[in-house]
Amino acid sequence: MFKGRHLLTLLDYSPEEIRKLLDLAHQVKREKRERIFPERMKNMNIVLLFEKTSTRTRCAFEVAANDEGAKVTFLSNSQMGKKESLEDTAKVLGRFYDGIEFRGFEQKTVELLAKYAQVPVWNGLTDLYHPTQVLADWMTIEEHVKKPLSEVKFCYVGDARNNMGNSLMIGCAKMGMDFVGIAPKSLFPDEKLVERMRELGRETGASITLSDDIAAVEGADVIYTDVWVSMGEEAQFAERIEALSPYRVTMDMLRRANNPDVIFLHCLPSFHDLETSVGRDIYEKFGLTEMEVTDEVFRSRHSVVFDEAENRMHTIKAVMLATTTDILDR
């Protein structure tokens, strides 16, 4: 059963359930391309709670909800945690809305919202997990890699203990994929989570490997990276630049995959040039014109990052439909 469930982390969904969400995402993408709008969420209301800034998450939820006939409230200045407890806020919002999205810092916050709201709660990003992004990533891989997910070698390069490193490893373990996290040992993911995913992999056929050697990209179907410093960690730029500069995704790294069809993914935003204020500030302080990925890779034929960004909308629509309607429960 999907209706009424939360999406706080992909740990809570079985491989078969993730497969159903992906199939629904492909369906709603086809519908949108054909200008079919069934409005299956007509007369529903959803609220978007934001502590962190956003482009793709906010826009994906708003457009997806509008496509399905729902109305959206964007709320970034609530009393939650200030003049009103999180529990009380959740209970109030649960009376007004049919679904709640949260994007912020602590995983505990989205878990407490789910505990008290009595409507579906969706994790739009926390410091630990980013499940809606991974669904979009898997959808993009299925569109561009000519093999089933269970045969894909997926290499994540960079800060392997951030929310994307965690979530991608979980997603790979769930879907029976070959996950290789390539990072300095100081930025390996939590050992307990790694062991848990290895245990899951023994059931699904997944393999979980960690390495500090970029040669581990050999045979990759997908090379993925993220920014070196997550939101809230800006004071750590200097140490991250020192630790992660050898792990920048370059054309040489792509060539080392020995796969002419290897694709490059990035959850965005990306510091691949100097066209941002943050990028220019880093250039002034550290002399870097590019950070986690070169502009050459970002703009190359291997890069499908904008297909990936679009797919946030389709997978988020699938999640909202699955958990607020009976579309997958019939």
C-alpha atoms as a PDB file:
ATOM      1  CA  MET A   1       0.000   0.000   0.000  1.00  0.00           C
ATOM      2  CA  PHE A   2       1.280   3.458  -0.930  1.00  0.00           C
ATOM      3  CA  LYS A   3      -1.586   5.800  -0.059  1.00  0.00           C
ATOM      4  CA  GLY A   4      -0.968   7.667   3.192  1.00  0.00           C
ATOM      5  CA  ARG A   5       2.727   6.736   3.434  1.00  0.00           C
ATOM      6  CA  HIS A   6       5.646   9.103   3.947  1.00  0.00           C
ATOM      7  CA  LEU A   7       8.877   9.327   1.955  1.00  0.00           C
ATOM      8  CA  LEU A   8      11.549  10.138   4.525  1.00  0.00           C
ATOM      9  CA  THR A   9      14.288   7.880   3.152  1.00  0.00           C
ATOM     10  CA  LEU A  10      14.448   5.107   0.568  1.00  0.00           C
ATOM     11  CA  LEU A  11      15.285   2.757   3.431  1.00  0.00           C
ATOM     12  CA  ASP A  12      11.538   2.591   4.073  1.00  0.00           C
ATOM     13  CA  TYR A  13      10.661   1.305   0.581  1.00  0.00           C
ATOM     14  CA  SER A  14      11.252  -2.142  -0.883  1.00  0.00           C
ATOM     15  CA  PRO A  15      12.955  -2.643  -4.250  1.00  0.00           C
ATOM     16  CA  GLU A  16       9.569  -3.610  -5.711  1.00  0.00           C
ATOM     17  CA  GLU A  17       7.989  -0.399  -4.390  1.00  0.00           C
ATOM     18  CA  ILE A  18      10.804   1.737  -5.771  1.00  0.00           C
ATOM     19  CA  ARG A  19      10.304  -0.003  -9.113  1.00  0.00           C
ATOM     20  CA  LYS A  20       6.610   0.932  -9.056  1.00  0.00           C
ATOM     21  CA  LEU A  21       7.438   4.566  -8.289  1.00  0.00           C
ATOM     22  CA  LEU A  22       9.898   4.667 -11.194  1.00  0.00           C
ATOM     23  CA  ASP A  23       7.386   3.093 -13.578  1.00  0.00           C
ATOM     24  CA  LEU A  24       4.813   5.690 -12.528  1.00  0.00           C
ATOM     25  CA  ALA A  25       7.374   8.460 -13.058  1.00  0.00           C
ATOM     26  CA  HIS A  26       7.995   7.268 -16.626  1.00  0.00           C
ATOM     27  CA  GLN A  27       4.221   7.208 -17.157  1.00  0.00           C
ATOM     28  CA  VAL A  28       3.601  10.751 -15.921  1.00  0.00           C
ATOM     29  CA  LYS A  29       6.528  12.026 -17.989  1.00  0.00           C
ATOM     30  CA  ARG A  30       4.942  10.554 -21.107  1.00  0.00           C
ATOM     31  CA  GLU A  31       1.631  12.139 -20.140  1.00  0.00           C
ATOM     32  CA  LYS A  32       3.204  15.559 -19.749  1.00  0.00           C
ATOM     33  CA  ARG A  33       4.991  15.275 -23.083  1.00  0.00           C
ATOM     34  CA  GLU A  34       1.631  14.467 -24.663  1.00  0.00           C
ATOM     35  CA  ARG A  35      -0.044  17.356 -22.773  1.00  0.00           C
ATOM     36  CA  ILE A  36      -2.287  15.004 -20.822  1.00  0.00           C
ATOM     37  CA  PHE A  37      -3.237  16.396 -17.405  1.00  0.00           C
ATOM     38  CA  PRO A  38      -5.628  14.048 -15.557  1.00  0.00           C
ATOM     39  CA  GLU A  39      -5.663  16.277 -12.415  1.00  0.00           C
ATOM     40  CA  ARG A  40      -5.705  13.286 -10.075  1.00  0.00           C
ATOM     41  CA  MET A  41      -4.982  15.580  -7.091  1.00  0.00           C
ATOM     42  CA  LYS A  42      -7.764  18.069  -7.846  1.00  0.00           C
ATOM     43  CA  ASN A  43      -9.041  19.885  -4.739  1.00  0.00           C
ATOM     44  CA  MET A  44      -5.988  18.795  -2.741  1.00  0.00           C
ATOM     45  CA  ASN A  45      -3.591  21.211  -1.045  1.00  0.00           C
ATOM     46  CA  ILE A  46       0.077  20.681  -0.262  1.00  0.00           C
ATOM     47  CA  VAL A  47       2.508  22.802   1.740  1.00  0.00           C
ATOM     48  CA  LEU A  48       6.222  23.182   1.114  1.00  0.00           C
ATOM     49  CA  LEU A  49       8.248  23.872   4.273  1.00  0.00           C
ATOM     50  CA  PHE A  50      11.705  25.242   3.458  1.00  0.00           C
ATOM     51  CA  GLU A  51      14.644  25.946   5.769  1.00  0.00           C
ATOM     52  CA  LYS A  52      17.199  25.665   2.944  1.00  0.00           C
ATOM     53  CA  THR A  53      17.219  27.482  -0.374  1.00  0.00           C
ATOM     54  CA  SER A  54      16.163  25.634  -3.500  1.00  0.00           C
ATOM     55  CA  THR A  55      15.611  25.797  -7.234  1.00  0.00           C
ATOM     56  CA  ARG A  56      14.765  22.286  -8.425  1.00  0.00           C
ATOM     57  CA  THR A  57      12.987  20.950  -5.336  1.00  0.00           C
ATOM     58  CA  ARG A  58      10.588  23.853  -4.941  1.00  0.00           C
ATOM     59  CA  CYS A  59       9.852  24.185  -8.651  1.00  0.00           C
ATOM     60  CA  ALA A  60       9.471  20.420  -9.139  1.00  0.00           C
ATOM     61  CA  PHE A  61       6.932  20.134  -6.321  1.00  0.00           C
ATOM     62  CA  GLU A  62       5.005  23.218  -7.437  1.00  0.00           C
ATOM     63  CA  VAL A  63       4.797  22.304 -11.130  1.00  0.00           C
ATOM     64  CA  ALA A  64       4.038  18.646 -10.395  1.00  0.00           C
ATOM     65  CA  ALA A  65       1.251  19.590  -7.997  1.00  0.00           C
ATOM     66  CA  ASN A  66      -0.192  22.153 -10.407  1.00  0.00           C
ATOM     67  CA  ASP A  67      -0.146  19.606 -13.240  1.00  0.00           C
ATOM     68  CA  GLU A  68      -2.246  17.271 -11.085  1.00  0.00           C
ATOM     69  CA  GLY A  69      -4.720  19.970 -10.037  1.00  0.00           C
ATOM     70  CA  ALA A  70      -3.464  20.554  -6.483  1.00  0.00           C
ATOM     71  CA  LYS A  71      -2.855  23.941  -4.871  1.00  0.00           C
ATOM     72  CA  VAL A  72       0.480  24.792  -3.249  1.00  0.00           C
ATOM     73  CA  THR A  73       1.565  26.928  -0.294  1.00  0.00           C
ATOM     74  CA  PHE A  74       5.254  27.793  -0.059  1.00  0.00           C
ATOM     75  CA  LEU A  75       6.135  28.415   3.595  1.00  0.00           C
ATOM     76  CA  SER A  76       9.592  29.593   4.597  1.00  0.00           C
ATOM     77  CA  ASN A  77       8.666  31.907   7.491  1.00  0.00           C
ATOM     78  CA  SER A  78       6.519  29.766   9.770  1.00  0.00           C
ATOM     79  CA  GLN A  79       6.542  29.833  13.568  1.00  0.00           C
ATOM     80  CA  MET A  80       7.764  26.224  13.643  1.00  0.00           C
ATOM     81  CA  GLY A  81      10.372  25.855  16.370  1.00  0.00           C
ATOM     82  CA  LYS A  82      10.181  29.562  17.250  1.00  0.00           C
ATOM     83  CA  LYS A  83       6.850  30.454  18.822  1.00  0.00           C
ATOM     84  CA  GLU A  84       5.273  27.079  18.153  1.00  0.00           C
ATOM     85  CA  SER A  85       6.607  23.592  18.692  1.00  0.00           C
ATOM     86  CA  LEU A  86       7.266  21.303  15.775  1.00  0.00           C
ATOM     87  CA  GLU A  87       4.603  18.913  17.079  1.00  0.00           C
ATOM     88  CA  ASP A  88       1.947  21.640  17.230  1.00  0.00           C
ATOM     89  CA  THR A  89       2.904  22.971  13.793  1.00  0.00           C
ATOM     90  CA  ALA A  90       2.647  19.482  12.286  1.00  0.00           C
ATOM     91  CA  LYS A  91      -0.790  18.931  13.795  1.00  0.00           C
ATOM     92  CA  VAL A  92      -2.036  22.276  12.454  1.00  0.00           C
ATOM     93  CA  LEU A  93      -0.664  21.732   8.957  1.00  0.00           C
ATOM     94  CA  GLY A  94      -2.078  18.214   8.896  1.00  0.00           C
ATOM     95  CA  ARG A  95      -5.550  19.731   9.386  1.00  0.00           C
ATOM     96  CA  PHE A  96      -5.070  22.128   6.451  1.00  0.00           C
ATOM     97  CA  TYR A  97      -3.125  20.087   3.907  1.00  0.00           C
ATOM     98  CA  ASP A  98      -3.170  16.730   2.122  1.00  0.00           C
ATOM     99  CA  GLY A  99       0.634  16.475   2.039  1.00  0.00           C
ATOM    100  CA  ILE A 100       3.698  18.200   3.499  1.00  0.00           C
ATOM    101  CA  GLU A 101       7.137  18.584   1.921  1.00  0.00           C
ATOM    102  CA  PHE A 102      10.097  19.521   4.127  1.00  0.00           C
ATOM    103  CA  ARG A 103      13.521  20.711   2.998  1.00  0.00           C
ATOM    104  CA  GLY A 104      15.923  21.578   5.755  1.00  0.00           C
ATOM    105  CA  PHE A 105      18.698  20.519   8.056  1.00  0.00           C
ATOM    106  CA  GLU A 106      17.892  17.824  10.626  1.00  0.00           C
ATOM    107  CA  GLN A 107      16.422  14.459   9.646  1.00  0.00           C
ATOM    108  CA  LYS A 108      14.705  14.485  13.044  1.00  0.00           C
ATOM    109  CA  THR A 109      12.548  17.414  11.885  1.00  0.00           C
ATOM    110  CA  VAL A 110      11.023  15.579   8.935  1.00  0.00           C
ATOM    111  CA  GLU A 111      10.560  12.475  11.097  1.00  0.00           C
ATOM    112  CA  LEU A 112       8.634  14.452  13.739  1.00  0.00           C
ATOM    113  CA  LEU A 113       6.483  16.066  11.051  1.00  0.00           C
ATOM    114  CA  ALA A 114       5.615  12.581   9.838  1.00  0.00           C
ATOM    115  CA  LYS A 115       4.873  11.420  13.370  1.00  0.00           C
ATOM    116  CA  TYR A 116       2.350  14.164  14.132  1.00  0.00           C
ATOM    117  CA  ALA A 117       0.890  15.486  10.856  1.00  0.00           C
ATOM    118  CA  GLN A 118      -1.326  12.482   9.976  1.00  0.00           C
ATOM    119  CA  VAL A 119      -0.850  13.204   6.249  1.00  0.00           C
ATOM    120  CA  PRO A 120       1.971  12.103   3.903  1.00  0.00           C
ATOM    121  CA  VAL A 121       5.285  13.877   4.537  1.00  0.00           C
ATOM    122  CA  TRP A 122       7.978  14.002   1.860  1.00  0.00           C
ATOM    123  CA  ASN A 123      11.675  14.620   2.463  1.00  0.00           C
ATOM    124  CA  GLY A 124      12.874  17.246  -0.024  1.00  0.00           C
ATOM    125  CA  LEU A 125      16.384  17.136   1.497  1.00  0.00           C
ATOM    126  CA  THR A 126      17.921  16.903   4.949  1.00  0.00           C
ATOM    127  CA  ASP A 127      21.518  16.699   6.089  1.00  0.00           C
ATOM    128  CA  LEU A 128      21.295  12.882   5.984  1.00  0.00           C
ATOM    129  CA  TYR A 129      19.088  11.977   3.020  1.00  0.00           C
ATOM    130  CA  HIS A 130      17.748  13.221  -0.321  1.00  0.00           C
ATOM    131  CA  PRO A 131      15.426  10.440  -1.538  1.00  0.00           C
ATOM    132  CA  THR A 132      13.519  12.329  -4.243  1.00  0.00           C
ATOM    133  CA  GLN A 133      16.825  13.162  -5.947  1.00  0.00           C
ATOM    134  CA  VAL A 134      17.824   9.498  -6.128  1.00  0.00           C
ATOM    135  CA  LEU A 135      14.531   8.554  -7.770  1.00  0.00           C
ATOM    136  CA  ALA A 136      15.239  11.172 -10.448  1.00  0.00           C
ATOM    137  CA  ASP A 137      18.780   9.839 -10.842  1.00  0.00           C
ATOM    138  CA  TRP A 138      17.582   6.262 -11.363  1.00  0.00           C
ATOM    139  CA  MET A 139      14.973   7.434 -13.873  1.00  0.00           C
ATOM    140  CA  THR A 140      17.701   9.273 -15.803  1.00  0.00           C
ATOM    141  CA  ILE A 141      19.970   6.231 -15.802  1.00  0.00           C
ATOM    142  CA  GLU A 142      17.138   4.132 -17.214  1.00  0.00           C
ATOM    143  CA  GLU A 143      16.730   6.663 -20.031  1.00  0.00           C
ATOM    144  CA  HIS A 144      20.429   6.783 -20.958  1.00  0.00           C
ATOM    145  CA  VAL A 145      22.086   3.487 -19.988  1.00  0.00           C
ATOM    146  CA  LYS A 146      21.145   0.500 -22.118  1.00  0.00           C
ATOM    147  CA  LYS A 147      21.043  -2.069 -19.336  1.00  0.00           C
ATOM    148  CA  PRO A 148      18.849  -2.740 -16.304  1.00  0.00           C
ATOM    149  CA  LEU A 149      19.692  -0.969 -13.051  1.00  0.00           C
ATOM    150  CA  SER A 150      20.852  -4.262 -11.545  1.00  0.00           C
ATOM    151  CA  GLU A 151      23.694  -4.410 -14.097  1.00  0.00           C
ATOM    152  CA  VAL A 152      24.845  -0.798 -13.675  1.00  0.00           C
ATOM    153  CA  LYS A 153      28.191   0.124 -12.159  1.00  0.00           C
ATOM    154  CA  PHE A 154      27.611   3.413 -10.355  1.00  0.00           C
ATOM    155  CA  CYS A 155      30.570   5.500  -9.161  1.00  0.00           C
ATOM    156  CA  TYR A 156      30.045   8.375  -6.766  1.00  0.00           C
ATOM    157  CA  VAL A 157      33.119  10.615  -6.510  1.00  0.00           C
ATOM    158  CA  GLY A 158      33.622  13.262  -3.820  1.00  0.00           C
ATOM    159  CA  ASP A 159      32.154  13.718  -0.342  1.00  0.00           C
ATOM    160  CA  ALA A 160      30.783  10.219   0.183  1.00  0.00           C
ATOM    161  CA  ARG A 161      29.336  10.869   3.667  1.00  0.00           C
ATOM    162  CA  ASN A 162      26.934  13.675   2.731  1.00  0.00           C
ATOM    163  CA  ASN A 163      23.206  13.298   2.066  1.00  0.00           C
ATOM    164  CA  MET A 164      23.789  12.360  -1.572  1.00  0.00           C
ATOM    165  CA  GLY A 165      26.510   9.842  -0.765  1.00  0.00           C
ATOM    166  CA  ASN A 166      24.212   8.192   1.782  1.00  0.00           C
ATOM    167  CA  SER A 167      21.134   8.222  -0.428  1.00  0.00           C
ATOM    168  CA  LEU A 168      22.852   6.980  -3.579  1.00  0.00           C
ATOM    169  CA  MET A 169      24.432   4.096  -1.691  1.00  0.00           C
ATOM    170  CA  ILE A 170      21.015   3.184  -0.258  1.00  0.00           C
ATOM    171  CA  GLY A 171      19.413   3.405  -3.702  1.00  0.00           C
ATOM    172  CA  CYS A 172      22.083   1.171  -5.220  1.00  0.00           C
ATOM    173  CA  ALA A 173      21.717  -1.389  -2.443  1.00  0.00           C
ATOM    174  CA  LYS A 174      17.940  -1.438  -2.884  1.00  0.00           C
ATOM    175  CA  MET A 175      18.092  -1.923  -6.656  1.00  0.00           C
ATOM    176  CA  GLY A 176      20.903  -4.477  -6.800  1.00  0.00           C
ATOM    177  CA  MET A 177      23.470  -2.127  -8.326  1.00  0.00           C
ATOM    178  CA  ASP A 178      27.278  -2.007  -8.124  1.00  0.00           C
ATOM    179  CA  PHE A 179      28.014   1.044  -5.944  1.00  0.00           C
ATOM    180  CA  VAL A 180      31.551   2.401  -5.723  1.00  0.00           C
ATOM    181  CA  GLY A 181      32.127   5.373  -3.428  1.00  0.00           C
ATOM    182  CA  ILE A 182      35.391   7.087  -4.310  1.00  0.00           C
ATOM    183  CA  ALA A 183      36.594   9.584  -1.711  1.00  0.00           C
ATOM    184  CA  PRO A 184      39.350  10.343   0.757  1.00  0.00           C
ATOM    185  CA  LYS A 185      39.002   7.983   3.702  1.00  0.00           C
ATOM    186  CA  SER A 186      38.121  10.894   5.969  1.00  0.00           C
ATOM    187  CA  LEU A 187      34.943  11.377   3.913  1.00  0.00           C
ATOM    188  CA  PHE A 188      33.789   7.756   3.731  1.00  0.00           C
ATOM    189  CA  PRO A 189      30.159   7.226   4.804  1.00  0.00           C
ATOM    190  CA  ASP A 190      29.162   6.023   8.264  1.00  0.00           C
ATOM    191  CA  GLU A 191      30.421   2.472   8.841  1.00  0.00           C
ATOM    192  CA  LYS A 192      27.125   1.277  10.312  1.00  0.00           C
ATOM    193  CA  LEU A 193      25.207   2.439   7.237  1.00  0.00           C
ATOM    194  CA  VAL A 194      27.787   0.845   4.929  1.00  0.00           C
ATOM    195  CA  GLU A 195      27.505  -2.511   6.702  1.00  0.00           C
ATOM    196  CA  ARG A 196      23.716  -2.299   6.679  1.00  0.00           C
ATOM    197  CA  MET A 197      23.766  -1.705   2.912  1.00  0.00           C
ATOM    198  CA  ARG A 198      26.193  -4.589   2.389  1.00  0.00           C
ATOM    199  CA  GLU A 199      23.797  -6.848   4.270  1.00  0.00           C
ATOM    200  CA  LEU A 200      20.951  -5.620   2.076  1.00  0.00           C
ATOM    201  CA  GLY A 201      23.121  -6.169  -0.983  1.00  0.00           C
ATOM    202  CA  ARG A 202      23.435  -9.835  -0.104  1.00  0.00           C
ATOM    203  CA  GLU A 203      19.657 -10.022  -0.626  1.00  0.00           C
ATOM    204  CA  THR A 204      19.378  -7.839  -3.746  1.00  0.00           C
ATOM    205  CA  GLY A 205      22.637  -8.690  -5.522  1.00  0.00           C
ATOM    206  CA  ALA A 206      24.136  -5.248  -4.918  1.00  0.00           C
ATOM    207  CA  SER A 207      27.794  -4.675  -4.119  1.00  0.00           C
ATOM    208  CA  ILE A 208      29.075  -1.805  -1.977  1.00  0.00           C
ATOM    209  CA  THR A 209      32.704  -0.758  -2.399  1.00  0.00           C
ATOM    210  CA  LEU A 210      34.630   2.203  -0.950  1.00  0.00           C
ATOM    211  CA  SER A 211      37.967   3.364  -2.334  1.00  0.00           C
ATOM    212  CA  ASP A 212      40.260   6.371  -2.141  1.00  0.00           C
ATOM    213  CA  ASP A 213      41.693   5.543  -5.585  1.00  0.00           C
ATOM    214  CA  ILE A 214      40.098   7.162  -8.661  1.00  0.00           C
ATOM    215  CA  ALA A 215      41.202   4.130 -10.694  1.00  0.00           C
ATOM    216  CA  ALA A 216      38.082   2.495  -9.228  1.00  0.00           C
ATOM    217  CA  VAL A 217      36.028   4.240 -11.937  1.00  0.00           C
ATOM    218  CA  GLU A 218      37.170   1.489 -14.332  1.00  0.00           C
ATOM    219  CA  GLY A 219      34.083   0.055 -16.026  1.00  0.00           C
ATOM    220  CA  ALA A 220      31.704   2.711 -14.718  1.00  0.00           C
ATOM    221  CA  ASP A 221      28.380   3.268 -16.453  1.00  0.00           C
ATOM    222  CA  VAL A 222      27.696   6.343 -14.326  1.00  0.00           C
ATOM    223  CA  ILE A 223      30.043   8.840 -12.697  1.00  0.00           C
ATOM    224  CA  TYR A 224      28.285  11.096 -10.208  1.00  0.00           C
ATOM    225  CA  THR A 225      29.514  13.969  -8.082  1.00  0.00           C
ATOM    226  CA  ASP A 226      28.161  16.684  -5.806  1.00  0.00           C
ATOM    227  CA  VAL A 227      29.433  19.959  -4.410  1.00  0.00           C
ATOM    228  CA  TRP A 228      32.358  19.680  -2.034  1.00  0.00           C
ATOM    229  CA  VAL A 229      30.698  21.715   0.720  1.00  0.00           C
ATOM    230  CA  SER A 230      27.046  21.180   1.648  1.00  0.00           C
ATOM    231  CA  MET A 231      24.718  23.930   2.859  1.00  0.00           C
ATOM    232  CA  GLY A 232      25.619  24.832   6.427  1.00  0.00           C
ATOM    233  CA  GLU A 233      29.273  23.747   6.047  1.00  0.00           C
ATOM    234  CA  GLU A 234      30.595  26.835   4.250  1.00  0.00           C
ATOM    235  CA  ALA A 235      33.329  27.359   6.866  1.00  0.00           C
ATOM    236  CA  GLN A 236      34.966  24.131   5.643  1.00  0.00           C
ATOM    237  CA  PHE A 237      35.773  25.223   2.086  1.00  0.00           C
ATOM    238  CA  ALA A 238      39.546  25.341   2.621  1.00  0.00           C
ATOM    239  CA  GLU A 239      39.868  21.840   4.053  1.00  0.00           C
ATOM    240  CA  ARG A 240      37.431  20.353   1.537  1.00  0.00           C
ATOM    241  CA  ILE A 241      39.266  21.903  -1.397  1.00  0.00           C
ATOM    242  CA  GLU A 242      42.516  20.401  -0.149  1.00  0.00           C
ATOM    243  CA  ALA A 243      40.948  16.984   0.415  1.00  0.00           C
ATOM    244  CA  LEU A 244      38.790  16.763  -2.701  1.00  0.00           C
ATOM    245  CA  SER A 245      40.746  18.506  -5.471  1.00  0.00           C
ATOM    246  CA  PRO A 246      42.250  15.140  -6.548  1.00  0.00           C
ATOM    247  CA  TYR A 247      38.668  13.855  -6.957  1.00  0.00           C
ATOM    248  CA  ARG A 248      37.464  16.522  -9.384  1.00  0.00           C
ATOM    249  CA  VAL A 249      35.588  14.893 -12.267  1.00  0.00           C
ATOM    250  CA  THR A 250      37.605  15.550 -15.419  1.00  0.00           C
ATOM    251  CA  MET A 251      37.609  14.205 -18.959  1.00  0.00           C
ATOM    252  CA  ASP A 252      40.616  12.130 -17.965  1.00  0.00           C
ATOM    253  CA  MET A 253      38.538  10.503 -15.232  1.00  0.00           C
ATOM    254  CA  LEU A 254      35.770   9.754 -17.725  1.00  0.00           C
ATOM    255  CA  ARG A 255      38.320   8.197 -20.074  1.00  0.00           C
ATOM    256  CA  ARG A 256      39.586   6.024 -17.219  1.00  0.00           C
ATOM    257  CA  ALA A 257      36.144   4.435 -17.080  1.00  0.00           C
ATOM    258  CA  ASN A 258      36.988   2.805 -20.439  1.00  0.00           C
ATOM    259  CA  ASN A 259      33.348   3.156 -21.407  1.00  0.00           C
ATOM    260  CA  PRO A 260      32.596   5.505 -24.330  1.00  0.00           C
ATOM    261  CA  ASP A 261      28.957   5.641 -23.193  1.00  0.00           C
ATOM    262  CA  VAL A 262      29.630   6.550 -19.549  1.00  0.00           C
ATOM    263  CA  ILE A 263      27.233   9.258 -18.351  1.00  0.00           C
ATOM    264  CA  PHE A 264      27.887  12.077 -15.907  1.00  0.00           C
ATOM    265  CA  LEU A 265      25.326  13.036 -13.263  1.00  0.00           C
ATOM    266  CA  HIS A 266      25.197  15.853 -10.717  1.00  0.00           C
ATOM    267  CA  CYS A 267      22.288  16.791  -8.452  1.00  0.00           C
ATOM    268  CA  LEU A 268      23.014  20.524  -9.011  1.00  0.00           C
ATOM    269  CA  PRO A 269      23.802  23.303  -8.439  1.00  0.00           C
ATOM    270  CA  SER A 270      27.344  22.838  -9.702  1.00  0.00           C
ATOM    271  CA  PHE A 271      30.477  24.973  -9.468  1.00  0.00           C
ATOM    272  CA  HIS A 272      31.823  24.210 -12.948  1.00  0.00           C
ATOM    273  CA  ASP A 273      32.609  27.823 -13.948  1.00  0.00           C
ATOM    274  CA  LEU A 274      32.780  31.362 -12.554  1.00  0.00           C
ATOM    275  CA  GLU A 275      29.219  32.370 -13.379  1.00  0.00           C
ATOM    276  CA  THR A 276      28.088  32.384  -9.731  1.00  0.00           C
ATOM    277  CA  SER A 277      28.908  34.703  -6.841  1.00  0.00           C
ATOM    278  CA  VAL A 278      30.096  31.727  -4.775  1.00  0.00           C
ATOM    279  CA  GLY A 279      32.289  30.505  -7.622  1.00  0.00           C
ATOM    280  CA  ARG A 280      33.866  33.937  -8.020  1.00  0.00           C
ATOM    281  CA  ASP A 281      34.440  34.201  -4.273  1.00  0.00           C
ATOM    282  CA  ILE A 282      36.212  30.828  -4.238  1.00  0.00           C
ATOM    283  CA  TYR A 283      38.314  31.950  -7.197  1.00  0.00           C
ATOM    284  CA  GLU A 284      39.370  35.088  -5.322  1.00  0.00           C
ATOM    285  CA  LYS A 285      40.284  33.109  -2.193  1.00  0.00           C
ATOM    286  CA  PHE A 286      41.715  29.900  -3.648  1.00  0.00           C
ATOM    287  CA  GLY A 287      42.353  30.517  -7.374  1.00  0.00           C
ATOM    288  CA  LEU A 288      39.985  27.762  -8.545  1.00  0.00           C
ATOM    289  CA  THR A 289      38.018  28.271 -11.759  1.00  0.00           C
ATOM    290  CA  GLU A 290      36.207  24.925 -11.307  1.00  0.00           C
ATOM    291  CA  MET A 291      35.527  22.763  -8.298  1.00  0.00           C
ATOM    292  CA  GLU A 292      33.900  19.324  -8.227  1.00  0.00           C
ATOM    293  CA  VAL A 293      33.626  18.992 -12.032  1.00  0.00           C
ATOM    294  CA  THR A 294      35.311  20.693 -14.961  1.00  0.00           C
ATOM    295  CA  ASP A 295      33.299  22.829 -17.322  1.00  0.00           C
ATOM    296  CA  GLU A 296      34.476  20.551 -20.147  1.00  0.00           C
ATOM    297  CA  VAL A 297      32.787  17.521 -18.547  1.00  0.00           C
ATOM    298  CA  PHE A 298      29.693  19.452 -17.486  1.00  0.00           C
ATOM    299  CA  ARG A 299      29.040  20.573 -21.078  1.00  0.00           C
ATOM    300  CA  SER A 300      30.137  17.330 -22.747  1.00  0.00           C
ATOM    301  CA  ARG A 301      28.009  14.714 -24.502  1.00  0.00           C
ATOM    302  CA  HIS A 302      28.427  12.526 -21.405  1.00  0.00           C
ATOM    303  CA  SER A 303      26.577  15.004 -19.211  1.00  0.00           C
ATOM    304  CA  VAL A 304      22.828  14.463 -18.813  1.00  0.00           C
ATOM    305  CA  VAL A 305      22.418  16.707 -15.798  1.00  0.00           C
ATOM    306  CA  PHE A 306      19.516  18.702 -17.248  1.00  0.00           C
ATOM    307  CA  ASP A 307      17.554  15.565 -18.105  1.00  0.00           C
ATOM    308  CA  GLU A 308      18.266  14.575 -14.506  1.00  0.00           C
ATOM    309  CA  ALA A 309      17.017  17.945 -13.244  1.00  0.00           C
ATOM    310  CA  GLU A 310      13.800  17.670 -15.263  1.00  0.00           C
ATOM    311  CA  ASN A 311      13.206  14.205 -13.881  1.00  0.00           C
ATOM    312  CA  ARG A 312      12.962  15.647 -10.366  1.00  0.00           C
ATOM    313  CA  MET A 313       9.539  16.918 -11.437  1.00  0.00           C
ATOM    314  CA  HIS A 314       8.328  13.596 -12.806  1.00  0.00           C
ATOM    315  CA  THR A 315       9.544  11.460  -9.905  1.00  0.00           C
ATOM    316  CA  ILE A 316       8.186  13.921  -7.338  1.00  0.00           C
ATOM    317  CA  LYS A 317       4.841  13.841  -9.138  1.00  0.00           C
ATOM    318  CA  ALA A 318       4.912  10.051  -8.921  1.00  0.00           C
ATOM    319  CA  VAL A 319       5.636  10.165  -5.178  1.00  0.00           C
ATOM    320  CA  MET A 320       2.823  12.629  -4.495  1.00  0.00           C
ATOM    321  CA  LEU A 321       0.343  10.663  -6.602  1.00  0.00           C
ATOM    322  CA  ALA A 322       1.306   7.344  -5.025  1.00  0.00           C
ATOM    323  CA  THR A 323       0.955   8.615  -1.457  1.00  0.00           C
ATOM    324  CA  THR A 324      -2.144  10.829  -1.785  1.00  0.00           C
ATOM    325  CA  THR A 325      -4.234   8.746  -4.216  1.00  0.00           C
ATOM    326  CA  ASP A 326      -4.853   5.051  -4.839  1.00  0.00           C
ATOM    327  CA  ILE A 327      -3.153   5.044  -8.257  1.00  0.00           C
ATOM    328  CA  LEU A 328      -0.663   2.336  -7.200  1.00  0.00           C
ATOM    329  CA  ASP A 329      -3.022   0.544  -4.816  1.00  0.00           C
ATOM    330  CA  ARG A 330      -5.686  -0.499  -7.301  1.00  0.00           C
END
